[in-house]
mmCIF file of C-alpha atoms in Angstrom:
data_model
loop_
_atom_site.group_PDB
_atom_site.id
_atom_site.type_symbol
_atom_site.label_atom_id
_atom_site.label_comp_id
_atom_site.label_asym_id
_atom_site.label_seq_id
_atom_site.Cartn_x
_atom_site.Cartn_y
_atom_site.Cartn_z
ATOM 1 C CA UNK G 1 82.102 74.296 55.345
ATOM 2 C CA UNK G 2 83.866 77.643 54.585
ATOM 3 C CA UNK G 3 83.491 78.917 57.602
ATOM 4 C CA UNK G 4 84.707 75.793 59.466
ATOM 5 C CA UNK G 5 88.133 76.104 57.671
ATOM 6 C CA UNK G 6 88.301 79.616 58.261
ATOM 7 C CA UNK G 7 87.775 79.522 61.979
ATOM 8 C CA UNK G 8 90.331 76.751 61.761
ATOM 9 C CA UNK G 9 92.509 78.777 59.757
ATOM 10 C CA UNK G 10 91.774 81.403 62.338
ATOM 11 C CA UNK G 11 93.355 79.580 65.114
ATOM 12 C CA UNK G 12 96.231 77.765 63.799
ATOM 13 C CA UNK G 13 96.960 81.417 63.534
ATOM 14 C CA UNK G 14 96.657 82.655 67.077
ATOM 15 C CA UNK G 15 98.843 79.202 68.151
ATOM 16 C CA UNK G 16 101.141 80.075 65.903
ATOM 17 C CA UNK G 17 101.683 83.702 67.431
ATOM 18 C CA UNK G 18 101.155 82.379 70.883
ATOM 19 C CA UNK G 19 103.405 79.518 70.951
ATOM 20 C CA UNK G 20 106.882 81.009 70.103
ATOM 21 C CA UNK G 21 105.986 83.344 73.295
ATOM 22 C CA UNK G 22 105.357 80.347 75.179
ATOM 23 C CA UNK G 23 108.874 78.959 73.912
ATOM 24 C CA UNK G 24 110.555 82.176 75.432
ATOM 25 C CA UNK G 25 108.443 81.968 78.544
ATOM 26 C CA UNK G 26 109.610 78.567 78.850
ATOM 27 C CA UNK G 27 113.230 79.268 78.249
ATOM 28 C CA UNK G 28 113.740 82.358 80.259
ATOM 29 C CA UNK G 29 111.628 80.179 83.540
ATOM 30 C CA UNK G 30 113.845 77.220 82.967
ATOM 31 C CA UNK G 31 117.144 80.590 82.363
ATOM 32 C CA UNK G 32 115.745 81.601 85.938
ATOM 33 C CA UNK G 33 115.912 77.788 87.379
ATOM 34 C CA UNK G 34 119.693 77.110 86.224
ATOM 35 C CA UNK G 35 120.472 80.298 87.372
ATOM 36 C CA UNK G 36 119.238 79.915 90.875
ATOM 37 C CA UNK G 37 120.494 76.179 90.705
ATOM 38 C CA UNK G 38 124.202 77.432 89.308
ATOM 39 C CA UNK G 39 124.134 79.766 92.090
ATOM 40 C CA UNK G 40 123.469 77.430 95.022
ATOM 41 C CA UNK G 41 125.685 74.263 93.503
ATOM 42 C CA UNK G 42 128.811 77.092 93.200
ATOM 43 C CA UNK G 43 128.294 78.175 97.251
ATOM 44 C CA UNK G 44 127.586 74.645 98.282
ATOM 45 C CA UNK G 45 130.151 73.069 97.171
ATOM 46 C CA UNK G 46 132.400 75.420 99.162
ATOM 47 C CA UNK G 47 130.882 74.108 102.216
ATOM 48 C CA UNK G 48 130.458 70.611 101.920
ATOM 49 C CA UNK G 49 133.412 70.127 103.835
ATOM 50 C CA UNK G 50 133.352 73.698 105.489
ATOM 51 C CA UNK G 51 136.023 75.400 108.124
ATOM 52 C CA UNK G 52 134.944 76.941 111.069
ATOM 53 C CA UNK G 53 135.363 80.657 108.859
ATOM 54 C CA UNK G 54 132.897 79.207 106.573
ATOM 55 C CA UNK G 55 130.159 77.439 109.121
ATOM 56 C CA UNK G 56 129.799 81.424 110.217
ATOM 57 C CA UNK G 57 128.665 81.868 106.695
ATOM 58 C CA UNK G 58 125.855 79.375 105.937
ATOM 59 C CA UNK G 59 123.280 81.203 107.457
ATOM 60 C CA UNK G 60 124.788 84.729 105.169
ATOM 61 C CA UNK G 61 123.996 82.008 102.531
ATOM 62 C CA UNK G 62 120.788 80.863 103.229
ATOM 63 C CA UNK G 63 119.032 84.098 103.670
ATOM 64 C CA UNK G 64 121.333 84.914 100.625
ATOM 65 C CA UNK G 65 119.331 81.996 98.753
ATOM 66 C CA UNK G 66 115.765 82.860 99.920
ATOM 67 C CA UNK G 67 115.946 86.158 99.109
ATOM 68 C CA UNK G 68 117.704 85.183 95.184
ATOM 69 C CA UNK G 69 114.396 82.859 95.152
ATOM 70 C CA UNK G 70 112.041 85.305 96.230
ATOM 71 C CA UNK G 71 113.393 87.808 93.466
ATOM 72 C CA UNK G 72 113.346 84.559 90.460
ATOM 73 C CA UNK G 73 109.666 83.557 91.673
ATOM 74 C CA UNK G 74 108.826 87.941 90.960
ATOM 75 C CA UNK G 75 110.165 88.098 87.468
ATOM 76 C CA UNK G 76 108.126 84.175 87.119
ATOM 77 C CA UNK G 77 105.219 85.661 88.025
ATOM 78 C CA UNK G 78 106.072 88.990 86.237
ATOM 79 C CA UNK G 79 106.311 86.787 82.769
ATOM 80 C CA UNK G 80 103.459 84.867 83.834
ATOM 81 C CA UNK G 81 101.430 87.852 83.523
ATOM 82 C CA UNK G 82 102.711 89.301 80.381
ATOM 83 C CA UNK G 83 101.912 85.976 78.761
ATOM 84 C CA UNK G 84 98.209 86.261 79.835
ATOM 85 C CA UNK G 85 97.957 89.701 78.446
ATOM 86 C CA UNK G 86 99.412 88.891 75.675
ATOM 87 C CA UNK G 87 97.748 85.706 75.341
ATOM 88 C CA UNK G 88 94.405 88.189 75.471
ATOM 89 C CA UNK G 89 95.834 90.732 72.724
ATOM 90 C CA UNK G 90 95.854 87.207 70.256
ATOM 91 C CA UNK G 91 92.160 86.264 71.594
ATOM 92 C CA UNK G 92 93.765 83.512 72.826
ATOM 93 C CA UNK G 93 92.121 81.877 76.373
ATOM 94 C CA UNK G 94 94.161 81.632 79.335
ATOM 95 C CA UNK G 95 93.107 77.710 79.159
ATOM 96 C CA UNK G 96 94.681 77.255 76.270
ATOM 97 C CA UNK G 97 98.041 78.396 77.667
ATOM 98 C CA UNK G 98 97.330 77.119 81.135
ATOM 99 C CA UNK G 99 99.707 73.830 81.156
ATOM 100 C CA UNK G 100 102.595 76.444 80.352
ATOM 101 C CA UNK G 101 102.152 79.014 82.850
ATOM 102 C CA UNK G 102 100.115 76.729 85.463
ATOM 103 C CA UNK G 103 102.438 77.062 88.593
ATOM 104 C CA UNK G 104 100.157 78.905 90.749
ATOM 105 C CA UNK G 105 101.858 81.938 92.935
ATOM 106 C CA UNK G 106 100.751 83.844 95.860
ATOM 107 C CA UNK G 107 98.899 86.506 95.137
ATOM 108 C CA UNK G 108 99.799 89.888 96.200
ATOM 109 C CA UNK G 109 98.026 93.299 96.854
ATOM 110 C CA UNK G 110 99.449 94.645 94.208
ATOM 111 C CA UNK G 111 98.111 91.638 92.027
ATOM 112 C CA UNK G 112 94.448 92.938 92.226
ATOM 113 C CA UNK G 113 92.984 94.698 89.253
ATOM 114 C CA UNK G 114 93.259 98.228 88.208
ATOM 115 C CA UNK G 115 95.044 100.095 91.163
ATOM 116 C CA UNK G 116 97.483 98.331 93.331
ATOM 117 C CA UNK G 117 95.104 99.375 96.505
ATOM 118 C CA UNK G 118 91.913 97.802 94.963
ATOM 119 C CA UNK G 119 90.317 94.552 96.443
ATOM 120 C CA UNK G 120 88.978 91.659 94.979
ATOM 121 C CA UNK G 121 85.216 92.163 93.924
ATOM 122 C CA UNK G 122 82.296 89.989 94.625
ATOM 123 C CA UNK G 123 82.357 89.409 90.763
ATOM 124 C CA UNK G 124 86.129 88.696 90.954
ATOM 125 C CA UNK G 125 85.615 86.518 93.980
ATOM 126 C CA UNK G 126 83.189 84.494 91.494
ATOM 127 C CA UNK G 127 86.011 83.920 89.294
ATOM 128 C CA UNK G 128 88.085 81.642 91.914
ATOM 129 C CA UNK G 129 88.471 78.146 91.745
ATOM 130 C CA UNK G 130 88.767 76.226 95.030
ATOM 131 C CA UNK G 131 91.661 73.790 94.950
ATOM 132 C CA UNK G 132 91.371 71.425 98.402
ATOM 133 C CA UNK G 133 91.016 72.581 102.491
ATOM 134 C CA UNK G 134 93.658 73.839 104.485
ATOM 135 C CA UNK G 135 92.268 74.566 107.817
ATOM 136 C CA UNK G 136 88.996 73.925 109.693
ATOM 137 C CA UNK G 137 87.869 76.523 112.979
ATOM 138 C CA UNK G 138 85.476 76.502 114.952
ATOM 139 C CA UNK G 139 83.499 78.814 112.729
ATOM 140 C CA UNK G 140 84.878 78.578 109.371
ATOM 141 C CA UNK G 141 87.378 76.889 106.618
ATOM 142 C CA UNK G 142 89.984 78.127 104.980
ATOM 143 C CA UNK G 143 90.897 76.760 101.233
ATOM 144 C CA UNK G 144 92.963 77.570 98.532
ATOM 145 C CA UNK G 145 92.217 78.915 95.993
ATOM 146 C CA UNK G 146 93.252 79.842 92.326
ATOM 147 C CA UNK G 147 92.450 82.906 91.169
ATOM 148 C CA UNK G 148 93.679 83.676 87.518
ATOM 149 C CA UNK G 149 96.995 81.722 87.794
ATOM 150 C CA UNK G 150 97.426 83.068 91.625
ATOM 151 C CA UNK G 151 97.378 81.333 95.266
ATOM 152 C CA UNK G 152 94.739 82.896 98.071
ATOM 153 C CA UNK G 153 93.521 81.371 100.881
ATOM 154 C CA UNK G 154 89.778 81.507 101.069
ATOM 155 C CA UNK G 155 87.728 81.924 104.157
ATOM 156 C CA UNK G 156 83.860 81.083 104.462
ATOM 157 C CA UNK G 157 80.829 79.161 107.185
ATOM 158 C CA UNK G 158 80.166 76.051 105.932
ATOM 159 C CA UNK G 159 78.132 73.422 107.232
ATOM 160 C CA UNK G 160 80.616 71.561 108.229
ATOM 161 C CA UNK G 161 82.345 73.531 110.981
ATOM 162 C CA UNK G 162 81.521 73.184 114.637
ATOM 163 C CA UNK G 163 79.432 75.652 115.375
ATOM 164 C CA UNK G 164 77.012 75.383 112.528
ATOM 165 C CA UNK G 165 76.889 71.564 113.422
ATOM 166 C CA UNK G 166 76.329 72.189 117.143
ATOM 167 C CA UNK G 167 73.291 74.387 116.377
ATOM 168 C CA UNK G 168 71.198 72.908 113.375
ATOM 169 C CA UNK G 169 71.209 70.148 116.047
ATOM 170 C CA UNK G 170 68.926 71.746 118.561
ATOM 171 C CA UNK G 171 66.763 73.849 116.511
ATOM 172 C CA UNK G 172 64.323 72.260 113.546
ATOM 173 C CA UNK G 173 64.864 72.040 110.376
ATOM 174 C CA UNK G 174 64.038 74.851 108.593
ATOM 175 C CA UNK G 175 65.310 77.698 111.025
ATOM 176 C CA UNK G 176 68.931 75.752 110.230
ATOM 177 C CA UNK G 177 69.789 79.103 108.483
ATOM 178 C CA UNK G 178 69.803 81.022 111.522
ATOM 179 C CA UNK G 179 73.180 78.955 112.814
ATOM 180 C CA UNK G 180 75.102 80.953 110.584
ATOM 181 C CA UNK G 181 74.380 83.918 111.673
ATOM 182 C CA UNK G 182 77.408 83.978 114.515
ATOM 183 C CA UNK G 183 79.843 82.383 112.236
ATOM 184 C CA UNK G 184 79.271 84.739 109.414
ATOM 185 C CA UNK G 185 79.255 87.605 112.222
ATOM 186 C CA UNK G 186 82.635 86.656 113.084
ATOM 187 C CA UNK G 187 84.117 86.013 109.881
ATOM 188 C CA UNK G 188 82.771 89.717 109.085
ATOM 189 C CA UNK G 189 84.215 91.207 112.234
ATOM 190 C CA UNK G 190 87.669 89.189 110.784
ATOM 191 C CA UNK G 191 87.165 91.298 107.563
ATOM 192 C CA UNK G 192 86.555 94.466 109.086
ATOM 193 C CA UNK G 193 89.852 94.207 111.316
ATOM 194 C CA UNK G 194 92.100 93.508 109.019
ATOM 195 C CA UNK G 195 90.470 96.627 106.904
ATOM 196 C CA UNK G 196 91.979 98.607 109.421
ATOM 197 C CA UNK G 197 94.912 97.044 110.981
ATOM 198 C CA UNK G 198 98.680 96.974 108.937
ATOM 199 C CA UNK G 199 101.181 95.055 109.940
ATOM 200 C CA UNK G 200 103.573 93.115 108.080
ATOM 201 C CA UNK G 201 103.272 90.957 110.211
ATOM 202 C CA UNK G 202 99.338 90.655 109.673
ATOM 203 C CA UNK G 203 98.114 88.643 106.336
ATOM 204 C CA UNK G 204 96.967 91.120 103.817
ATOM 205 C CA UNK G 205 93.250 91.168 102.650
ATOM 206 C CA UNK G 206 92.693 90.559 99.586
ATOM 207 C CA UNK G 207 89.522 91.208 98.959
ATOM 208 C CA UNK G 208 86.018 90.357 100.553
ATOM 209 C CA UNK G 209 82.208 89.843 99.177
ATOM 210 C CA UNK G 210 79.041 90.269 101.545
ATOM 211 C CA UNK G 211 75.694 89.399 99.924
ATOM 212 C CA UNK G 212 73.644 87.359 102.586
ATOM 213 C CA UNK G 213 73.641 84.855 105.154
ATOM 214 C CA UNK G 214 73.337 82.256 102.829
ATOM 215 C CA UNK G 215 75.742 79.771 102.197
ATOM 216 C CA UNK G 216 76.370 77.337 99.537
ATOM 217 C CA UNK G 217 79.688 75.693 97.786
ATOM 218 C CA UNK G 218 79.104 77.887 94.643
ATOM 219 C CA UNK G 219 81.101 80.827 95.435
ATOM 220 C CA UNK G 220 79.461 83.417 93.385
ATOM 221 C CA UNK G 221 75.909 82.572 95.673
ATOM 222 C CA UNK G 222 78.145 82.660 99.070
ATOM 223 C CA UNK G 223 76.641 85.309 101.920
ATOM 224 C CA UNK G 224 80.030 86.253 102.895
ATOM 225 C CA UNK G 225 83.492 85.226 101.661
ATOM 226 C CA UNK G 226 87.017 86.484 102.824
ATOM 227 C CA UNK G 227 90.115 86.286 100.324
ATOM 228 C CA UNK G 228 93.546 87.136 102.375
ATOM 229 C CA UNK G 229 97.152 85.563 101.371
ATOM 230 C CA UNK G 230 97.812 82.140 100.974
ATOM 231 C CA UNK G 231 99.931 81.119 103.729
ATOM 232 C CA UNK G 232 101.481 77.636 105.178
ATOM 233 C CA UNK G 233 101.143 76.339 108.438
ATOM 234 C CA UNK G 234 103.934 77.509 110.654
ATOM 235 C CA UNK G 235 105.298 74.393 113.001
ATOM 236 C CA UNK G 236 107.099 75.310 116.155
ATOM 237 C CA UNK G 237 108.428 71.918 115.627
ATOM 238 C CA UNK G 238 110.392 72.805 113.047
ATOM 239 C CA UNK G 239 110.770 76.558 113.820
ATOM 240 C CA UNK G 240 113.013 75.539 116.882
ATOM 241 C CA UNK G 241 115.314 73.316 114.862
ATOM 242 C CA UNK G 242 116.850 76.486 112.513
ATOM 243 C CA UNK G 243 119.629 78.311 112.924
ATOM 244 C CA UNK G 244 119.794 80.808 115.927
ATOM 245 C CA UNK G 245 119.455 83.608 113.195
ATOM 246 C CA UNK G 246 116.662 82.727 111.968
ATOM 247 C CA UNK G 247 114.564 82.079 115.114
ATOM 248 C CA UNK G 248 115.590 85.393 116.438
ATOM 249 C CA UNK G 249 114.471 87.254 113.494
ATOM 250 C CA UNK G 250 111.231 85.107 113.887
ATOM 251 C CA UNK G 251 111.147 86.597 117.744
ATOM 252 C CA UNK G 252 111.058 89.869 116.677
ATOM 253 C CA UNK G 253 108.930 90.079 114.096
ATOM 254 C CA UNK G 254 107.387 88.654 116.984
ATOM 255 C CA UNK G 255 107.447 91.077 119.295
ATOM 256 C CA UNK G 256 107.143 93.824 116.999
ATOM 257 C CA UNK G 257 103.654 92.538 116.036
ATOM 258 C CA UNK G 258 102.686 92.678 119.904
ATOM 259 C CA UNK G 259 104.134 95.979 120.296
ATOM 260 C CA UNK G 260 101.583 96.729 116.938
ATOM 261 C CA UNK G 261 98.634 95.294 118.693
ATOM 262 C CA UNK G 262 99.524 97.061 122.189
ATOM 263 C CA UNK G 263 99.393 100.728 120.349
ATOM 264 C CA UNK G 264 97.111 99.896 117.330
ATOM 265 C CA UNK G 265 94.547 102.009 115.786
ATOM 266 C CA UNK G 266 91.834 99.854 117.326
ATOM 267 C CA UNK G 267 93.627 100.145 120.784
ATOM 268 C CA UNK G 268 95.515 97.696 122.588
ATOM 269 C CA UNK G 269 94.144 94.836 120.961
ATOM 270 C CA UNK G 270 93.544 91.488 123.014
ATOM 271 C CA UNK G 271 94.256 87.897 121.338
ATOM 272 C CA UNK G 272 91.419 86.253 123.727
ATOM 273 C CA UNK G 273 92.696 82.649 121.987
ATOM 274 C CA UNK G 274 96.613 82.628 121.001
ATOM 275 C CA UNK G 275 97.277 79.701 119.703
ATOM 276 C CA UNK G 276 99.813 78.445 117.059
ATOM 277 C CA UNK G 277 97.206 77.593 114.515
ATOM 278 C CA UNK G 278 96.785 81.107 114.591
ATOM 279 C CA UNK G 279 100.035 81.790 112.301
ATOM 280 C CA UNK G 280 101.217 81.032 108.675
ATOM 281 C CA UNK G 281 104.457 81.311 106.375
ATOM 282 C CA UNK G 282 104.055 83.782 104.328
ATOM 283 C CA UNK G 283 106.969 84.893 102.046
ATOM 284 C CA UNK G 284 109.487 84.089 104.733
ATOM 285 C CA UNK G 285 107.733 85.696 107.924
ATOM 286 C CA UNK G 286 105.657 84.252 110.086
ATOM 287 C CA UNK G 287 101.630 86.191 110.033
ATOM 288 C CA UNK G 288 98.850 86.336 111.882
ATOM 289 C CA UNK G 289 95.563 84.762 109.729
ATOM 290 C CA UNK G 290 93.420 84.590 111.904
ATOM 291 C CA UNK G 291 91.687 87.888 113.824
ATOM 292 C CA UNK G 292 88.214 86.613 114.666
ATOM 293 C CA UNK G 293 88.659 86.368 118.295
ATOM 294 C CA UNK G 294 90.519 89.844 118.907
ATOM 295 C CA UNK G 295 88.792 92.688 121.145
ATOM 296 C CA UNK G 296 90.095 95.841 121.862
ATOM 297 C CA UNK G 297 87.892 95.555 125.388
ATOM 298 C CA UNK G 298 90.118 95.436 128.957
ATOM 299 C CA UNK G 299 89.101 92.786 131.427
ATOM 300 C CA UNK G 300 86.325 94.468 133.580
ATOM 301 C CA UNK G 301 87.132 94.427 137.269
ATOM 302 C CA UNK G 302 86.332 95.378 141.277
ATOM 303 C CA UNK G 303 89.357 95.271 142.854
ATOM 304 C CA UNK G 304 93.270 94.653 142.045
ATOM 305 C CA UNK G 305 93.045 90.413 142.627
ATOM 306 C CA UNK G 306 90.479 90.483 139.519
ATOM 307 C CA UNK G 307 93.611 91.873 137.018
ATOM 308 C CA UNK G 308 95.732 88.851 137.517
ATOM 309 C CA UNK G 309 96.702 86.108 134.839
ATOM 310 C CA UNK G 310 96.957 82.778 135.846
ATOM 311 C CA UNK G 311 96.275 83.473 139.617
ATOM 312 C CA UNK G 312 99.706 85.785 139.505
ATOM 313 C CA UNK G 313 99.819 89.731 140.841
ATOM 314 C CA UNK G 314 100.925 91.085 136.847
ATOM 315 C CA UNK G 315 101.632 94.431 137.961
ATOM 316 C CA UNK G 316 97.918 95.676 136.850
ATOM 317 C CA UNK G 317 95.534 97.444 139.159
ATOM 318 C CA UNK G 318 92.462 98.032 139.055
ATOM 319 C CA UNK G 319 91.280 101.696 138.100
ATOM 320 C CA UNK G 320 87.832 102.938 137.065
ATOM 321 C CA UNK G 321 86.306 99.360 136.460
ATOM 322 C CA UNK G 322 88.447 97.888 134.093
ATOM 323 C CA UNK G 323 92.299 96.194 133.753
ATOM 324 C CA UNK G 324 94.261 98.726 131.770
ATOM 325 C CA UNK G 325 97.144 96.940 130.293
ATOM 326 C CA UNK G 326 96.222 93.551 130.368
ATOM 327 C CA UNK G 327 95.526 93.158 127.202
ATOM 328 C CA UNK G 328 99.098 93.893 126.396
ATOM 329 C CA UNK G 329 100.172 91.689 129.249
ATOM 330 C CA UNK G 330 97.576 88.427 127.929
ATOM 331 C CA UNK G 331 99.435 88.455 124.658
ATOM 332 C CA UNK G 332 103.111 88.515 125.869
ATOM 333 C CA UNK G 333 101.977 85.171 128.380
ATOM 334 C CA UNK G 334 100.244 83.773 125.090
ATOM 335 C CA UNK G 335 103.325 84.713 122.903
ATOM 336 C CA UNK G 336 105.581 83.102 125.327
ATOM 337 C CA UNK G 337 104.196 80.121 125.815
ATOM 338 C CA UNK G 338 103.358 78.975 122.760
ATOM 339 C CA UNK G 339 106.298 80.244 120.459
ATOM 340 C CA UNK G 340 108.707 82.522 122.424
ATOM 341 C CA UNK G 341 109.867 79.583 124.804
ATOM 342 C CA UNK G 342 110.622 77.165 121.916
ATOM 343 C CA UNK G 343 112.862 79.728 119.559
ATOM 344 C CA UNK G 344 114.792 81.808 122.830
ATOM 345 C CA UNK G 345 116.727 78.133 123.163
ATOM 346 C CA UNK G 346 120.544 79.687 123.060
ATOM 347 C CA UNK G 347 123.004 79.886 125.929
ATOM 348 C CA UNK G 348 123.778 83.337 127.052
ATOM 349 C CA UNK G 349 123.447 85.392 129.963
ATOM 350 C CA UNK G 350 120.951 87.848 127.338
ATOM 351 C CA UNK G 351 118.940 85.557 126.533
ATOM 352 C CA UNK G 352 117.964 83.929 129.793
ATOM 353 C CA UNK G 353 117.117 87.296 131.799
ATOM 354 C CA UNK G 354 114.952 87.901 128.478
ATOM 355 C CA UNK G 355 113.634 84.082 129.053
ATOM 356 C CA UNK G 356 112.711 84.574 132.764
ATOM 357 C CA UNK G 357 111.071 88.555 132.111
ATOM 358 C CA UNK G 358 108.960 86.955 129.115
ATOM 359 C CA UNK G 359 107.924 84.510 132.107
ATOM 360 C CA UNK G 360 106.829 86.644 134.708
ATOM 361 C CA UNK G 361 105.200 89.591 132.399
ATOM 362 C CA UNK G 362 107.413 91.897 133.719
ATOM 363 C CA UNK G 363 108.579 92.834 129.876
ATOM 364 C CA UNK G 364 106.921 95.315 127.200
ATOM 365 C CA UNK G 365 106.946 94.214 123.739
ATOM 366 C CA UNK G 366 108.519 97.234 122.229
ATOM 367 C CA UNK G 367 111.741 96.646 124.938
ATOM 368 C CA UNK G 368 111.647 92.608 123.632
ATOM 369 C CA UNK G 369 111.801 94.244 120.006
ATOM 370 C CA UNK G 370 114.253 96.369 121.538
ATOM 371 C CA UNK G 371 116.812 93.465 122.850
ATOM 372 C CA UNK G 372 115.908 90.940 120.373
ATOM 373 C CA UNK G 373 117.267 93.481 117.484
ATOM 374 C CA UNK G 374 120.807 94.030 119.340
ATOM 375 C CA UNK G 375 120.868 90.086 120.217
ATOM 376 C CA UNK G 376 120.613 90.048 116.249
ATOM 377 C CA UNK G 377 123.064 92.747 115.585
ATOM 378 C CA UNK G 378 125.357 91.018 117.817
ATOM 379 C CA UNK G 379 125.688 87.859 115.944
ATOM 380 C CA UNK G 380 125.586 89.389 112.824
ATOM 381 C CA UNK G 381 128.551 91.239 114.312
ATOM 382 C CA UNK G 382 130.299 88.017 114.982
ATOM 383 C CA UNK G 383 129.601 86.580 111.270
ATOM 384 C CA UNK G 384 131.453 89.998 109.750
ATOM 385 C CA UNK G 385 134.696 88.735 109.151
ATOM 386 C CA UNK G 386 137.521 90.688 110.775
ATOM 387 C CA UNK G 387 139.323 93.720 109.247
ATOM 388 C CA UNK G 388 143.159 93.361 109.490
#
């Protein structure tokens, strides 16, 4: 009984220590929210009935607001991290203060344990709590995970994916484990690619675990698991309705990515199956998230006509048995058909010329990137107030 009283008194002391800190956290979070809300309200009052001059500044206001929101989110995340450290010193579990700091924030590579370049290990990944599915492909599923209060995307192979289900129909039950070998190989390939490819429009690899080819619901026992940045689905239909400058920014980022893939450390990379579903929004940027079909092998050929795309001559000759440069053309064609033709809809001679060059695949990614930057600079110059 005496021991129980002491334990009860100890818990009360811990809570009396941590509750004021939680109160400070709540007040600071509220202050951050009010600061941002007040900032936006003051500006929104001015543009409720905008003049011509003010209309041109709406996009600038949007970007300022998004940048400010990103900084406030980072401040809130830093506060949450400090509170977790204080709770640990006070011997109070994170679960006890969870209701106050439960807002899930996207995890970044700098948030990983130890030094800032460390990746999550199998032990770390075992702590991830799966929240709900985010997407499903032919060989793997993507799920939202919670790692110590941070949001992450978890990729793994389950028995419910198409490739595994089709395989299990054709062989006896005792050999079903063979059906996971190829899907797990593709996931391993993506992990290795993410380790080597570093670009602001490719999702960051936060960690991985490779134990065996076995699968299971429990992450601690799962054979192959990849953990990346958390993102939200990229919708072309929504993007095409955005302001022209925002669409230009997305197109510039995509052109930069295409140029990087053409000159990557692994050679010219091919996105064999270019789909919108392979991209997500992460922190206001569109990022490539699905890399398991990426290859650095150019198409084999015997004659020049073997190097065509959609039966069209794109200016790539057959040389030494391969179509050198066709990967880049293929990527440009896929980007134009799935994304760029929807974004670059704007009245102007340069825009029309760019669309035609993209359609005919007669422009390089580097040239596209440079010319889009010039277009954006021109638009921003027009928005700038004229000095008198």
